[in-house]
Amino acid sequence: MSAYMGKLLYVDLTSETIKDISLDPQLVENYVGGKGFGAKILYDLLPAKCDPLSPQNILMFMPGPLTGTLAPAMRGCVVTKSPLTGTFADSYFGGHFAQEIRFCGYDGIIVTGAAPEPSYLWVDDGKVEIRSAAGIWGLDTFSTVEKIRAELGDESVKTACIGPAGEKMVSFALINCEYNRHAGRAGTGAVMGSKNLKALVLRGSKAVTPADPDAFEKAVDQAYLEVAEDETAAGFNTFGTPASIDFANDEQLLPTNNYFDGSFEGADGLNAEAQSEQFWLRNVACAGCPIACGKVGMIKKGRRKGLITDVVEYETAAMIGSNLGISDVREVAYLVKKCDALGLDGMSAGGVAGFAIEAYREGIITKDDTGGQELNFGDSASVEYLLDKIAAREGLGNLLARGVKYASEEMGKGSDAYAVHVKGLESPAWGPRSVPGMALALATADRGGCHQRAFPILYEVGGEWNGEAVDRDALKGKGEIVAHLQNYLAALDTLVKCDFAAYSIKDSTYCQMLEAATGNQWNVDKLMQLGERIWNQVKLFNLREGFSRSDDTLPKRFTEEPLPAGPQEGKKITLQDLDQLLDEYYQVRGWDSSGEPSPEKLKELGLDNMPALVQVPAQ
Ligand code: SF4
């Protein structure tokens, strides 16, 4: 007995093949779950250089071995090849959907092919059907969930669905996993749309049983204790992620007017205090989470009065607020909810809108392109116009729907100066010009510019790492910090943990929970090696897709334009700085100077002759 359900659900929408795949013990031992399963299966099953929007692409919904147990704050991830970047993509979601996969009796769902007509997948406790989505195609995400629940006569079914943006394959479309939890980044919703798959709907009743229930209960108690005693967790509960607005603003990390600046004079209008005053009512939590960082609210005053909304997370408060010069959080809440309803990733949407507004200001986009609509920073009507056009892929919106990299390449005229992305993924809301470690983390993140693969800012600004002093401005030493964080988070993304809980729960406690749940022995060294194996497995995928050292880079905004004012004035990360950072980082990783893992490193990680561990089932 162990916390594994022992099988994956495989669905080919083209041939309507529905099969169970037994878990290979080697997959469990070497890749554990979540990101690990996704990385290995994508590498094994996807033909090299396959079009991400072709039926061949694979869309996976992966919980971890602790998801659906009593372990706190466990979630799920979607893994696929990104239509936005062409890289490996993993996108994480909270809520209750990932738990339901396990309650249906699966350790993951693999979807491939494309349905001839709009469809949804109905998994009722292990009984699987492909159903017509004719009645829900075209609906926004919220209406989709309501209608599915009404049709099935069950308010408790768990859903993952796309909105109009996903149906039209906008490259940064998201997958909505209930009210406001999303697999947001890297265009997972576009892949789902390309498969004519509107939703997955689950209802399960199976139990997830740890191998050693007594030891598991003890380890879970310890994890809860660590959360209860930790100030960071208390801060997430009280202030949510918007607490980071003040920190980022003070440290000049807050994207402002398409990252032109690192601090925003209207930051007070976006922070936790402003949100609390304007609309927060009570806390909400994902399944089994004691932190409960979500907030249900309703806007109390002004033209958005009565709008029901959740917390505006730091990333969207920054990308749709400060990055677009908007300081009224009620307007930001309205625009973020619009993104959620249309099924657009709010982070990328903020980056794309910032790009478009700046290109308009510089005369590269004109009123001829916008049908007379002005595009200005600080104007929510400009942003609303862009969101509608992008989701519908109309006019200028059709170009912007491919993201800033593609749009700037098509537009030319120097517009790449305003395209803030890494490998095609619009940058997250952490401007890295005064934090070289964060710059390196963004340049080397496996799915393009991402702050969730490593977040060295805490140590660069905090001035300490593992008991050693850290110089914020130094280049030297940052490679080791970034590689360590990437390995650790890749390991925890196999579980699949919530990032916010990982600040509180110790690595050894995660190991105790994993060991008691699975019956396999775990310690911190083994966990770190697992993370390194997965990081290298993903690297092998990205190398096979044609990515190289030249792609581990940063946009011109960060390499050529210094911060214009404030305590960090004049700072930027030049391409020479980046070269130095990469040289050290590749060396720490055991990769050659072109960024390829050495044969010795692959052997050390068991990747030199790892066989395919999942086979396509016979039809
Ligand atoms: S900390 Fe917040 S996002 Fe993370 S699992 Fe808990 S409620 Fe969900």
XYZ file of C-alpha atoms and ligand atoms in Angstrom:
627
model
C 0.000 0.000 0.000
C 1.234 3.499 -0.793
C -0.125 6.936 -1.627
C 0.194 6.171 -5.333
C -3.024 5.179 -7.097
C -0.880 3.122 -9.479
C -2.071 4.377 -12.849
C -2.308 7.278 -15.271
C -5.347 8.025 -17.418
C -4.481 8.282 -21.127
C -6.963 9.912 -23.524
C -6.427 10.328 -27.265
C -9.164 12.684 -28.424
C -8.592 11.940 -32.116
C -9.109 8.197 -31.911
C -11.274 8.407 -28.764
C -8.881 5.963 -27.106
C -9.282 5.875 -23.341
C -6.808 3.673 -21.462
C -5.175 3.254 -18.097
C -1.361 3.173 -18.005
C 0.218 1.384 -15.050
C 2.885 3.375 -13.249
C 6.367 2.079 -14.029
C 8.286 1.596 -10.730
C 11.281 3.376 -12.325
C 9.092 6.417 -13.038
C 8.054 6.496 -9.376
C 11.612 6.032 -8.108
C 13.315 8.564 -10.378
C 10.614 11.174 -11.051
C 8.154 10.842 -8.084
C 5.187 12.805 -9.509
C 4.041 16.259 -10.630
C 6.762 18.083 -12.539
C 8.968 14.990 -12.559
C 6.362 12.754 -14.195
C 5.513 15.537 -16.638
C 9.138 16.168 -17.593
C 9.885 12.519 -18.286
C 6.631 11.739 -20.100
C 6.854 14.845 -22.303
C 10.414 13.895 -23.238
C 9.453 10.288 -23.955
C 6.198 10.772 -25.850
C 6.495 14.078 -27.720
C 8.204 14.036 -31.120
C 11.030 16.606 -31.317
C 10.061 20.041 -32.668
C 6.372 19.170 -32.715
C 3.999 22.122 -33.212
C 2.599 22.903 -29.736
C -0.845 23.526 -31.219
C -0.906 20.330 -33.256
C -2.866 17.267 -32.122
C 0.465 15.584 -31.368
C 1.146 17.817 -28.396
C 0.443 16.316 -24.993
C -1.419 18.063 -22.206
C -0.936 16.558 -18.770
C -2.675 17.241 -15.466
C -0.365 16.018 -12.729
C -0.913 15.965 -8.975
C 1.875 14.778 -6.690
C 2.021 11.762 -4.394
C 0.995 13.946 -1.426
C -1.884 15.652 -3.232
C -5.188 14.491 -1.817
C -3.620 13.405 1.466
C -3.669 15.433 4.679
C -0.285 16.981 3.822
C -0.788 20.757 3.843
C -0.972 22.959 0.739
C -0.509 20.409 -2.044
C -1.581 21.249 -5.563
C -1.299 20.101 -9.181
C 0.424 21.127 -12.375
C -0.266 21.178 -16.079
C 2.672 20.086 -18.253
C 2.888 20.537 -21.998
C 4.992 22.123 -24.731
C 4.299 25.850 -24.661
C 2.863 27.598 -27.726
C 4.230 30.864 -26.321
C 7.860 29.808 -25.891
C 8.300 26.445 -27.616
C 9.904 25.206 -24.388
C 8.801 22.712 -21.770
C 5.994 24.280 -19.782
C 4.733 23.498 -16.297
C 2.018 25.625 -14.769
C 0.730 25.128 -11.225
C -2.772 25.443 -9.836
C -4.454 25.367 -6.429
C -8.107 24.830 -5.647
C -9.470 21.278 -5.504
C -9.048 19.896 -9.023
C -5.715 18.130 -8.460
C -7.054 16.313 -5.392
C -10.027 15.072 -7.422
C -7.699 13.451 -9.989
C -6.449 11.243 -7.183
C -9.947 10.668 -5.785
C -10.849 9.395 -9.286
C -8.078 6.826 -8.914
C -5.306 8.364 -11.024
C -1.808 9.745 -10.498
C -2.200 11.926 -13.567
C -4.159 12.526 -16.762
C -2.501 12.566 -20.186
C -4.483 14.066 -23.071
C -3.362 13.994 -26.691
C -4.945 14.246 -30.147
C -7.736 16.666 -30.996
C -11.477 16.121 -30.879
C -13.343 16.709 -34.163
C -15.938 18.849 -32.329
C -15.862 20.869 -29.100
C -15.789 18.355 -26.280
C -15.277 17.897 -22.600
C -13.905 14.995 -20.634
C -16.126 13.574 -17.899
C -14.388 11.357 -15.354
C -16.862 9.963 -12.860
C -14.938 7.943 -10.282
C -12.909 6.129 -12.926
C -15.646 5.929 -15.588
C -14.436 8.126 -18.454
C -16.424 9.681 -21.317
C -15.746 12.233 -24.029
C -18.869 14.412 -24.230
C -20.038 17.172 -26.536
C -19.231 20.702 -25.371
C -21.586 22.302 -27.904
C -23.612 23.865 -25.082
C -20.632 25.462 -23.358
C -18.301 26.410 -26.237
C -17.954 30.188 -26.368
C -18.816 30.716 -22.693
C -16.469 32.483 -20.306
C -14.785 30.405 -17.619
C -17.211 31.267 -14.818
C -20.311 30.522 -16.922
C -18.725 27.297 -18.152
C -18.319 25.969 -14.625
C -21.865 26.992 -13.656
C -23.408 25.388 -16.717
C -21.494 22.129 -16.347
C -22.529 21.855 -12.713
C -26.140 22.579 -13.595
C -26.158 20.044 -16.440
C -24.680 17.332 -14.246
C -26.892 18.339 -11.327
C -23.897 18.328 -9.025
C -22.384 21.463 -7.505
C -19.448 19.488 -6.157
C -17.840 18.333 -9.425
C -14.357 19.733 -9.970
C -13.525 21.407 -13.245
C -10.604 22.646 -15.293
C -11.772 24.702 -18.258
C -10.774 27.299 -20.824
C -12.463 30.541 -21.783
C -12.855 32.220 -25.188
C -9.117 33.022 -25.290
C -8.211 29.342 -25.009
C -10.750 28.396 -27.660
C -9.087 30.877 -30.016
C -5.636 29.613 -29.045
C -4.291 32.887 -27.679
C -0.699 31.962 -26.877
C -1.040 33.043 -23.237
C -4.460 31.547 -22.552
C -4.866 29.907 -19.158
C -6.724 26.934 -17.736
C -9.162 27.863 -14.977
C -9.319 25.400 -12.096
C -12.437 26.621 -10.294
C -13.326 30.140 -9.321
C -9.951 31.841 -9.378
C -7.222 29.225 -9.367
C -5.429 28.819 -12.660
C -2.713 27.038 -14.529
C -1.896 30.504 -15.734
C 1.439 30.676 -17.431
C 2.901 29.672 -20.782
C -0.281 29.106 -22.777
C -1.598 25.817 -21.415
C -5.134 27.015 -22.278
C -4.196 27.444 -25.943
C -3.044 23.823 -26.094
C -6.368 22.739 -24.580
C -8.195 24.877 -27.159
C -6.192 23.339 -29.993
C -7.557 19.976 -28.869
C -11.147 21.250 -28.982
C -11.259 20.405 -25.295
C -13.361 22.903 -23.336
C -13.143 21.256 -19.930
C -12.221 18.305 -17.779
C -14.856 17.487 -15.173
C -14.100 15.149 -12.302
C -15.967 13.434 -9.507
C -14.179 10.867 -7.373
C -14.577 9.033 -4.112
C -11.411 6.973 -3.750
C -9.161 7.397 -0.723
C -5.466 8.203 -0.934
C -3.853 5.983 1.670
C -0.315 6.528 2.951
C 2.000 3.539 3.240
C 2.577 4.167 6.947
C -0.463 6.023 8.329
C 0.992 6.579 11.824
C 4.298 7.967 10.560
C 2.436 10.041 8.017
C 0.175 11.568 10.646
C 3.230 12.459 12.729
C 4.988 14.079 9.748
C 1.857 16.007 8.786
C 1.490 17.259 12.379
C 5.061 18.514 12.183
C 4.351 20.324 8.900
C 1.278 21.999 10.402
C 3.324 23.017 13.434
C 5.967 24.610 11.214
C 3.286 26.559 9.352
C 1.622 27.621 12.622
C 4.892 28.885 14.100
C 6.129 30.732 11.026
C 5.677 34.485 10.614
C 5.794 34.249 6.821
C 2.760 31.965 6.789
C 0.956 34.327 9.166
C 1.819 37.191 6.822
C 0.357 35.348 3.821
C -2.806 34.705 5.838
C -3.217 38.328 6.883
C -1.961 40.240 3.864
C -1.831 37.694 1.031
C 0.749 38.134 -1.719
C -0.030 41.883 -2.099
C 2.223 42.337 0.944
C 5.044 42.186 -1.595
C 3.960 45.426 -3.275
C 5.579 47.608 -0.588
C 8.753 45.504 -0.505
C 9.134 45.521 -4.295
C 8.422 49.229 -4.482
C 10.972 50.071 -1.782
C 13.621 47.910 -3.438
C 12.880 49.217 -6.948
C 11.839 45.800 -8.210
C 8.244 46.772 -9.033
C 7.578 46.902 -12.803
C 6.309 50.355 -13.629
C 5.179 51.635 -17.046
C 6.380 48.546 -18.913
C 9.395 48.111 -16.610
C 10.748 51.571 -17.410
C 11.082 52.159 -13.663
C 11.278 49.970 -10.549
C 9.021 51.945 -8.250
C 5.573 53.431 -8.670
C 4.187 56.532 -7.010
C 0.729 54.916 -6.882
C 1.915 51.721 -5.129
C -0.082 52.612 -2.009
C -3.230 52.247 -4.070
C -2.426 48.615 -4.899
C -1.014 47.161 -1.683
C -2.600 44.912 0.947
C -3.963 47.823 2.983
C -5.648 49.315 -0.082
C -7.143 45.977 -1.085
C -8.336 45.286 2.446
C -10.039 48.673 2.654
C -11.596 48.465 -0.799
C -12.933 44.926 -0.961
C -11.580 42.084 1.183
C -14.206 40.320 3.298
C -12.831 36.958 4.421
C -10.045 34.423 3.804
C -10.381 31.363 1.580
C -8.077 28.393 1.125
C -7.183 25.768 -1.426
C -7.821 22.136 -0.427
C -6.068 21.219 2.801
C -4.231 24.512 3.229
C -3.845 26.021 6.697
C -2.398 29.268 5.313
C -5.520 30.413 3.447
C -3.952 33.295 1.526
C -7.026 33.819 -0.701
C -9.545 36.566 0.036
C -13.140 36.766 -1.053
C -14.296 40.335 -1.411
C -16.722 42.768 -2.940
C -15.878 46.278 -4.051
C -17.637 48.664 -1.729
C -17.497 52.029 -3.533
C -17.004 53.664 -6.911
C -17.951 52.623 -10.414
C -16.971 48.988 -9.789
C -19.167 48.799 -6.656
C -20.644 45.330 -6.170
C -17.968 43.469 -8.170
C -17.234 40.161 -6.439
C -13.515 39.547 -6.522
C -10.716 37.615 -4.915
C -7.421 39.026 -3.729
C -5.542 40.731 -6.551
C -2.334 38.731 -6.252
C 1.000 40.542 -6.207
C 1.863 39.452 -9.740
C -1.326 40.755 -11.318
C -1.504 43.828 -9.062
C 1.923 44.711 -10.426
C 1.593 43.608 -14.051
C -1.862 45.129 -14.594
C -1.436 47.871 -11.975
C 1.960 49.539 -11.713
C 3.256 48.126 -14.983
C 0.377 49.813 -16.779
C 0.444 52.931 -14.577
C -2.902 52.110 -12.899
C -3.038 52.909 -9.183
C -6.706 52.236 -8.360
C -6.856 48.610 -7.234
C -10.599 48.492 -7.966
C -9.840 49.033 -11.654
C -7.095 46.426 -11.480
C -9.478 43.950 -9.794
C -11.984 44.548 -12.579
C -9.376 43.965 -15.302
C -7.952 40.877 -13.603
C -11.429 39.396 -13.290
C -11.925 40.098 -16.970
C -8.725 38.202 -17.745
C -9.962 35.298 -15.601
C -13.336 35.239 -17.359
C -11.815 35.419 -20.849
C -9.197 32.877 -19.856
C -6.111 35.074 -20.279
C -2.987 34.871 -18.122
C -3.077 38.228 -16.316
C 0.713 38.358 -16.005
C 1.361 37.990 -19.715
C -1.639 40.202 -20.475
C -0.041 42.976 -18.397
C 3.260 42.531 -20.235
C 1.553 42.540 -23.624
C -0.552 45.602 -22.786
C 2.546 47.448 -21.523
C 4.314 46.636 -24.780
C 1.361 47.837 -26.873
C 0.911 51.079 -24.917
C 4.590 51.948 -25.208
C 4.673 51.069 -28.918
C 1.634 53.326 -29.359
C 3.304 56.154 -27.468
C 6.348 55.806 -29.745
C 4.213 55.848 -32.886
C 4.824 52.222 -33.882
C 1.189 51.352 -33.218
C -1.203 54.038 -34.484
C -4.913 54.801 -34.329
C -5.202 53.085 -37.701
C -4.236 49.894 -35.924
C -6.591 50.446 -32.999
C -9.659 51.712 -34.859
C -9.251 55.106 -33.216
C -8.776 53.838 -29.644
C -6.032 55.662 -27.721
C -3.620 53.525 -25.687
C -2.230 55.231 -22.606
C -0.535 54.282 -19.359
C -2.816 54.843 -16.377
C -5.962 54.294 -18.428
C -7.974 51.163 -17.676
C -10.127 51.690 -20.789
C -7.008 51.211 -22.943
C -6.313 47.917 -21.196
C -9.905 46.711 -21.402
C -9.884 47.422 -25.133
C -6.707 45.383 -25.571
C -7.971 42.428 -23.510
C -11.174 42.191 -25.540
C -9.337 42.409 -28.857
C -6.721 39.867 -27.836
C -9.242 37.308 -26.543
C -11.299 37.681 -29.733
C -8.146 37.808 -31.905
C -9.504 40.826 -33.727
C -7.318 43.345 -35.567
C -4.282 44.351 -33.513
C -5.411 41.806 -30.928
C -4.656 38.970 -33.330
C -1.000 40.009 -33.427
C -0.740 40.659 -29.691
C -2.374 37.287 -28.993
C 0.950 35.650 -29.896
C 2.803 37.480 -27.082
C 5.361 40.306 -27.097
C 8.208 38.347 -28.690
C 6.228 37.411 -31.765
C 4.460 40.793 -31.947
C 7.728 42.751 -31.817
C 9.349 40.527 -34.444
C 6.379 41.133 -36.752
C 6.154 44.877 -36.061
C 9.868 45.648 -36.300
C 10.699 49.383 -36.125
C 12.704 48.874 -32.950
C 9.697 47.606 -31.000
C 11.835 44.832 -29.493
C 13.062 47.492 -27.054
C 9.618 47.373 -25.432
C 9.173 43.592 -25.537
C 10.011 42.419 -22.013
C 10.257 38.645 -22.099
C 12.642 35.714 -21.696
C 12.359 32.969 -24.322
C 8.984 34.436 -25.248
C 7.398 34.313 -21.791
C 6.486 37.798 -20.605
C 8.600 38.583 -17.532
C 7.136 38.263 -14.056
C 6.714 41.289 -11.808
C 10.246 41.387 -10.481
C 12.508 43.786 -12.373
C 16.004 42.317 -12.023
C 18.297 45.252 -12.855
C 19.516 45.673 -9.263
C 19.579 41.960 -8.350
C 21.979 39.935 -10.546
C 20.971 36.590 -9.041
C 17.360 37.226 -10.007
C 18.533 38.231 -13.474
C 20.302 34.877 -13.771
C 17.247 33.038 -12.424
C 15.050 34.643 -15.086
C 17.538 33.999 -17.893
C 17.870 30.301 -17.027
C 14.326 29.441 -15.921
C 13.151 26.362 -17.778
C 9.838 27.728 -19.086
C 11.111 31.235 -19.949
C 11.167 34.278 -17.646
C 9.829 32.958 -14.354
C 10.371 33.889 -10.711
C 9.035 30.590 -9.370
C 11.968 28.457 -10.445
C 14.324 30.363 -8.117
C 13.794 33.530 -6.115
C 17.246 34.673 -4.952
C 15.968 38.208 -4.319
C 15.239 37.198 -0.724
C 18.932 36.498 -0.140
C 20.291 39.332 -2.280
C 18.186 41.942 -0.513
C 18.348 40.103 2.825
C 22.144 39.933 2.588
C 22.559 36.320 3.752
C 22.530 32.820 2.279
C 23.157 29.672 4.334
C 24.852 31.719 7.051
C 27.162 33.526 4.573
C 26.971 37.223 3.698
C 25.577 37.994 0.247
C 26.502 41.157 -1.646
C 23.419 42.277 -3.544
C 25.393 43.770 -6.428
C 27.984 40.999 -6.805
C 27.919 38.634 -9.765
C 30.170 36.025 -8.155
C 28.433 33.383 -6.084
C 24.998 33.906 -7.594
C 25.286 30.845 -9.851
C 25.468 28.533 -6.856
C 22.471 30.123 -5.134
C 20.336 29.978 -8.274
C 21.235 26.369 -9.138
C 20.518 25.249 -5.553
C 17.124 26.980 -5.461
C 16.167 25.621 -8.879
C 17.006 22.074 -7.798
C 15.129 22.373 -4.507
C 12.005 23.847 -6.072
C 12.054 21.320 -8.928
C 12.063 18.582 -6.286
C 9.186 20.120 -4.350
C 7.289 20.648 -7.600
C 7.095 16.866 -7.870
C 5.039 16.724 -4.671
C 3.326 19.228 -5.846
C 3.695 21.859 -3.088
C 2.425 25.423 -2.913
C 5.329 27.897 -3.061
C 3.974 29.865 -0.136
C 3.899 26.851 2.192
C 7.441 25.939 1.166
C 8.692 29.059 2.971
C 7.484 27.516 6.250
C 7.840 23.739 5.928
C 11.341 22.311 6.306
C 12.973 20.159 3.627
C 13.357 17.334 6.156
C 9.633 17.481 6.940
C 8.736 17.192 3.265
C 11.006 14.124 3.168
C 9.269 12.582 6.198
C 5.842 13.083 4.623
C 7.038 11.657 1.294
C 8.634 8.625 2.933
C 5.602 7.819 5.092
C 3.205 8.350 2.173
C 5.083 6.334 -0.444
C 6.952 3.760 1.599
C 10.175 4.705 -0.199
C 13.129 6.078 1.761
C 13.820 9.805 1.456
C 16.348 12.235 2.864
C 17.339 15.778 1.953
C 20.341 14.766 -0.194
C 18.167 12.405 -2.207
C 15.524 15.119 -2.576
C 18.118 17.572 -3.903
C 19.400 15.001 -6.379
C 15.831 14.384 -7.543
C 15.461 18.113 -8.205
C 18.730 18.210 -10.115
C 17.685 15.175 -12.184
C 14.409 16.831 -13.126
C 16.087 20.154 -13.932
C 18.480 18.342 -16.265
C 15.679 16.235 -17.764
C 13.857 19.446 -18.692
C 17.111 20.913 -20.006
C 17.467 17.903 -22.316
C 13.973 18.599 -23.639
C 14.689 22.279 -24.274
C 18.031 21.464 -25.943
C 16.247 18.985 -28.213
C 13.834 21.773 -29.154
C 16.786 23.909 -30.282
C 17.324 26.211 -27.286
C 20.920 27.135 -26.490
C 23.071 29.521 -24.471
C 22.010 32.439 -26.645
C 18.433 31.929 -25.390
C 19.524 32.225 -21.744
C 19.356 35.972 -22.005
C 17.379 39.023 -20.942
C 15.413 41.707 -22.793
C 17.032 44.978 -23.810
C 15.079 46.847 -21.160
C 17.168 45.117 -18.488
C 20.519 44.915 -20.298
C 20.661 48.333 -21.934
C 18.449 50.704 -19.949
C 19.498 51.501 -16.368
C 17.011 52.201 -13.602
C 16.312 55.905 -14.106
C 16.169 57.182 -10.506
C 16.047 56.238 -6.817
C 18.468 54.351 -4.558
C 19.235 51.791 -7.276
C 19.598 54.447 -9.995
C 21.911 53.521 -12.857
C 21.799 49.758 -12.298
C 21.331 47.305 -15.131
C 22.572 43.814 -16.046
C 24.757 44.146 -19.120
C 25.264 41.268 -21.539
C 28.833 41.047 -20.211
C 27.450 40.668 -16.672
C 25.109 37.991 -17.905
C 27.970 36.116 -19.570
C 29.867 36.078 -16.296
C 26.795 34.881 -14.416
C 26.142 32.127 -16.968
C 29.756 30.930 -16.987
C 29.681 30.381 -13.239
C 26.168 28.905 -13.267
C 26.950 26.393 -16.034
C 30.100 25.363 -14.178
C 28.185 24.827 -10.920
C 25.677 22.717 -12.845
C 28.325 20.556 -14.539
C 27.311 21.823 -17.958
C 29.700 22.844 -20.728
C 30.104 26.451 -21.837
C 27.266 26.085 -24.340
C 24.917 25.043 -21.547
C 24.765 21.308 -22.303
C 24.983 18.795 -19.441
C 28.281 16.887 -19.524
C 28.213 13.091 -19.985
C 29.545 12.775 -16.418
C 26.669 14.863 -15.033
C 24.094 12.819 -16.941
C 25.648 9.616 -15.623
C 25.696 10.932 -12.058
C 21.964 11.686 -12.324
C 21.099 8.388 -14.001
C 20.037 10.156 -17.185
C 22.717 8.686 -19.463
C 20.755 5.573 -20.313
C 17.335 6.124 -18.781
C 14.801 4.197 -20.910
C 11.382 5.529 -21.918
C 9.136 4.872 -18.917
C 5.723 5.472 -20.448
C 4.540 3.927 -23.708
C 1.563 4.973 -25.816
C -1.069 2.292 -25.182
C -2.287 0.201 -28.081
C -5.631 1.404 -29.483
S -1.024 29.317 0.491
Fe -2.674 30.216 -0.730
S -2.267 29.561 -2.895
Fe -1.040 28.257 -1.510
S -2.313 26.430 -1.202
Fe -2.736 27.872 0.510
S -4.521 29.069 -0.122
Fe -3.694 28.053 -1.976
